[in-house]
Tab-separated table of C-alpha atoms in Angstrom:
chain	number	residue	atom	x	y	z
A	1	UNK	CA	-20.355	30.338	-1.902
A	2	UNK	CA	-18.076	30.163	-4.826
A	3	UNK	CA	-15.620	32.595	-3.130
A	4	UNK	CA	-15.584	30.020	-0.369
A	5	UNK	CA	-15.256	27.137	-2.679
A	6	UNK	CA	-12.156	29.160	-4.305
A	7	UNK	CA	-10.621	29.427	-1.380
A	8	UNK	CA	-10.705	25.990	-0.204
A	9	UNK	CA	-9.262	25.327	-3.575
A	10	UNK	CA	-6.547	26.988	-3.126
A	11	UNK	CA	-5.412	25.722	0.545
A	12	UNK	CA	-5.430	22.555	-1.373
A	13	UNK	CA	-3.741	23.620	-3.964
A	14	UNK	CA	-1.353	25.138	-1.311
A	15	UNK	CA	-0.857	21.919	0.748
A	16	UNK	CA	-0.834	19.633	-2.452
A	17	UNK	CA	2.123	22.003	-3.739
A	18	UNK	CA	3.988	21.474	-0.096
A	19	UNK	CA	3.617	18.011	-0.189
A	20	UNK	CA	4.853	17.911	-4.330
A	21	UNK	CA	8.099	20.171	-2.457
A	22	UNK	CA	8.719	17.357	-0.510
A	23	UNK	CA	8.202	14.046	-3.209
A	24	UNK	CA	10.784	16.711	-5.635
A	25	UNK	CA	13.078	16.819	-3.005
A	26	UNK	CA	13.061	13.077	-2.834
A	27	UNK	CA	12.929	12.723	-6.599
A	28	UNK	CA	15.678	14.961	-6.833
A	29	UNK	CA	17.957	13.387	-4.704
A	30	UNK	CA	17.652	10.114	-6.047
A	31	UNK	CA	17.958	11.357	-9.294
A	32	UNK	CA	21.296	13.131	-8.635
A	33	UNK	CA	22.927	10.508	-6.389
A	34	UNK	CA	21.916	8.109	-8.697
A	35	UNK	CA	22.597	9.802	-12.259
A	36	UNK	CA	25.086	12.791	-11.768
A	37	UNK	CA	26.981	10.556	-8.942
A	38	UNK	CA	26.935	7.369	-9.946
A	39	UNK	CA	26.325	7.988	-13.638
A	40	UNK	CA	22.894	5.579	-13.953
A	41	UNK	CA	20.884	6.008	-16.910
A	42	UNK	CA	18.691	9.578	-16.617
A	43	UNK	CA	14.856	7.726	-17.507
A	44	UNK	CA	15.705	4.909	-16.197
A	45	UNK	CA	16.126	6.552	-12.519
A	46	UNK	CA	13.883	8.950	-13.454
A	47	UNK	CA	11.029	6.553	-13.656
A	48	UNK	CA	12.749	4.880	-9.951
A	49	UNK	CA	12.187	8.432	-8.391
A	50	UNK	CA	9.089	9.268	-9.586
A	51	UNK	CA	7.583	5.635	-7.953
A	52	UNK	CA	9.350	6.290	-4.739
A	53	UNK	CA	7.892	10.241	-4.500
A	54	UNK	CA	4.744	9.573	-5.547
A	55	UNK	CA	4.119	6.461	-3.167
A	56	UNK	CA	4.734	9.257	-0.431
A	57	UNK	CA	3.137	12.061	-2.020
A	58	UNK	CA	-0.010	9.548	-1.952
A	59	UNK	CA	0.332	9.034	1.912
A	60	UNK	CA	1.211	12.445	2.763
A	61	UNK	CA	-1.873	13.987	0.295
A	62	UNK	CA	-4.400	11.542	1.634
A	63	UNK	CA	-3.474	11.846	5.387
A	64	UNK	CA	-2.847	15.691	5.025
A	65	UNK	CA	-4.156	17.733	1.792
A	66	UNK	CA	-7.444	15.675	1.329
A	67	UNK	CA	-7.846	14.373	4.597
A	68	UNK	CA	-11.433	15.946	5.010
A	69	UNK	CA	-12.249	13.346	1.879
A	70	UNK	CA	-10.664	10.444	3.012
A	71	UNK	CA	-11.420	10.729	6.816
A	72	UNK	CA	-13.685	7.625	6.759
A	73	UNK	CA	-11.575	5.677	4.250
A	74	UNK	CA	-8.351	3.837	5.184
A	75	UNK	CA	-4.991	4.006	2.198
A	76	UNK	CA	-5.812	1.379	-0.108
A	77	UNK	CA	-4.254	-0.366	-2.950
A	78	UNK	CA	-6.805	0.844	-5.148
A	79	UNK	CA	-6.529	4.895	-4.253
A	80	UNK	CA	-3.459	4.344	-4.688
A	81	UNK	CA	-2.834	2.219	-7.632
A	82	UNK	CA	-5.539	5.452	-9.154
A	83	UNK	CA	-3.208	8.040	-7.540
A	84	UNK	CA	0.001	6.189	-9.488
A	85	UNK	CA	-2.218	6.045	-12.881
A	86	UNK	CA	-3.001	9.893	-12.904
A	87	UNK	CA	0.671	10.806	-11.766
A	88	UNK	CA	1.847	8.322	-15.062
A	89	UNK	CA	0.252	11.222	-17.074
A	90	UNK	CA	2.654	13.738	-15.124
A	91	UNK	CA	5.413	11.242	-15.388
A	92	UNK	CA	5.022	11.090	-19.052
A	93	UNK	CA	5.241	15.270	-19.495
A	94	UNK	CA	7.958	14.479	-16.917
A	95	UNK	CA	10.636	12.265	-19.470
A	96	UNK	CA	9.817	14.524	-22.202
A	97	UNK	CA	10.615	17.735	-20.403
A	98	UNK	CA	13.629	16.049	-19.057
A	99	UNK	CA	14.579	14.429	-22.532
A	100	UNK	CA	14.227	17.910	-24.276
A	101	UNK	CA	16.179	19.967	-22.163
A	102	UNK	CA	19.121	17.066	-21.333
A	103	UNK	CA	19.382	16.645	-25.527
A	104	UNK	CA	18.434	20.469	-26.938
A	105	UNK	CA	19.900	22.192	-23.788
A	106	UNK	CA	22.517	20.253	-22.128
A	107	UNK	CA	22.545	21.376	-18.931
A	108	UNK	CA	25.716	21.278	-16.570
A	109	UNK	CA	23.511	18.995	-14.357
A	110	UNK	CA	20.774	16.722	-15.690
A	111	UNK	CA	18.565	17.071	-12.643
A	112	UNK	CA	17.883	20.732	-13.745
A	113	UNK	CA	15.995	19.392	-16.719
A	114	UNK	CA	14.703	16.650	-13.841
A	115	UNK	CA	13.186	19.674	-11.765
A	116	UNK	CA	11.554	21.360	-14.628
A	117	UNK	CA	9.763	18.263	-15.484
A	118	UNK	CA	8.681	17.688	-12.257
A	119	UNK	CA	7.220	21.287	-12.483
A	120	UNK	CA	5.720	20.615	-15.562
A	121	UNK	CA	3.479	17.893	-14.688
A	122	UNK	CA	2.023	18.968	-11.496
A	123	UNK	CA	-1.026	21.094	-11.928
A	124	UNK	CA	-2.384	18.200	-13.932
A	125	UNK	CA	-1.593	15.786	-11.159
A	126	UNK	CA	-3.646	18.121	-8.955
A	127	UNK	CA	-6.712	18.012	-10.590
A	128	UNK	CA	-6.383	14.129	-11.331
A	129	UNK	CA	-5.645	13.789	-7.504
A	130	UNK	CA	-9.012	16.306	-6.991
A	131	UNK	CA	-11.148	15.445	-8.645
A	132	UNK	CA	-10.305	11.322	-9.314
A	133	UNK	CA	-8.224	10.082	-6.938
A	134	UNK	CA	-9.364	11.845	-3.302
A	135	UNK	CA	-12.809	12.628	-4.853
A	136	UNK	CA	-15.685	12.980	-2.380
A	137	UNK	CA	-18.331	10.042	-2.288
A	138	UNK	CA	-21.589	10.717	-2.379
A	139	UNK	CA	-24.171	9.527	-0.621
């Protein structure tokens, strides 16, 4: 039973890591149009991005990733006003990854100290999406 359990786990953990891909790919981009292109302030945008991914991380994990535990609810407000509040925490590790590496490192392109704060933040947004957000109800 727990080997089953651990493998569920990590199909989740799989699918919840394709669907972060995506939300980085859109974070990305709208951090690099935005503040290598058009020279925008870096937390600022960074804080624009993260809304925008995570609103369709939130669709994408509760139609896809946890869809087994939210087959009988609809998208809310409230899952995901709980989804935004546990990604705030991974938003937060976000800016300072992002604020260390852009003032200690100086990279040649601020979104690589963008993509390592994305990175940094995830497997806590995982378990807050697990566990809080997509939780199972019980009976």
């Amino acid at each position: 039973m727990k080997k089953l359990i651990m493998e569920l786990l990590k199909r989740k953990f799989v699918k919840f890591g394709i669907v972060g891909g995506l939300g980085t790919i859109t974070n990305l981009l709208i951090f690099f149009i935005f503040v290598d292109i058009l020279n925008f302030i870096p937390e600022v945008i960074s804080i624009i991005a993260f809304i925008i991914a995570a609103t369709q991380n939130y669709f994408l994990n509760h139609l896809w990733t946890f869809k087994e535990l939210t087959k009988d609810e609809k998208v809310s407000f409230l899952s995901w006003s709980k989804f935004i509040l546990t990604s705030l925490i991974g938003l937060t590790i976000n800016i300072i990854v992002l604020t260390l590496i852009i003032h200690f490192i100086n990279p040649p392109y601020k979104v690589i100290g963008q993509f390592f704060g994305i990175l940094s933040g995830m497997a806590f947004n995982f378990l807050g999406s697990k566990f809080f957000v997509f939780k199972t109800k019980k009976p």
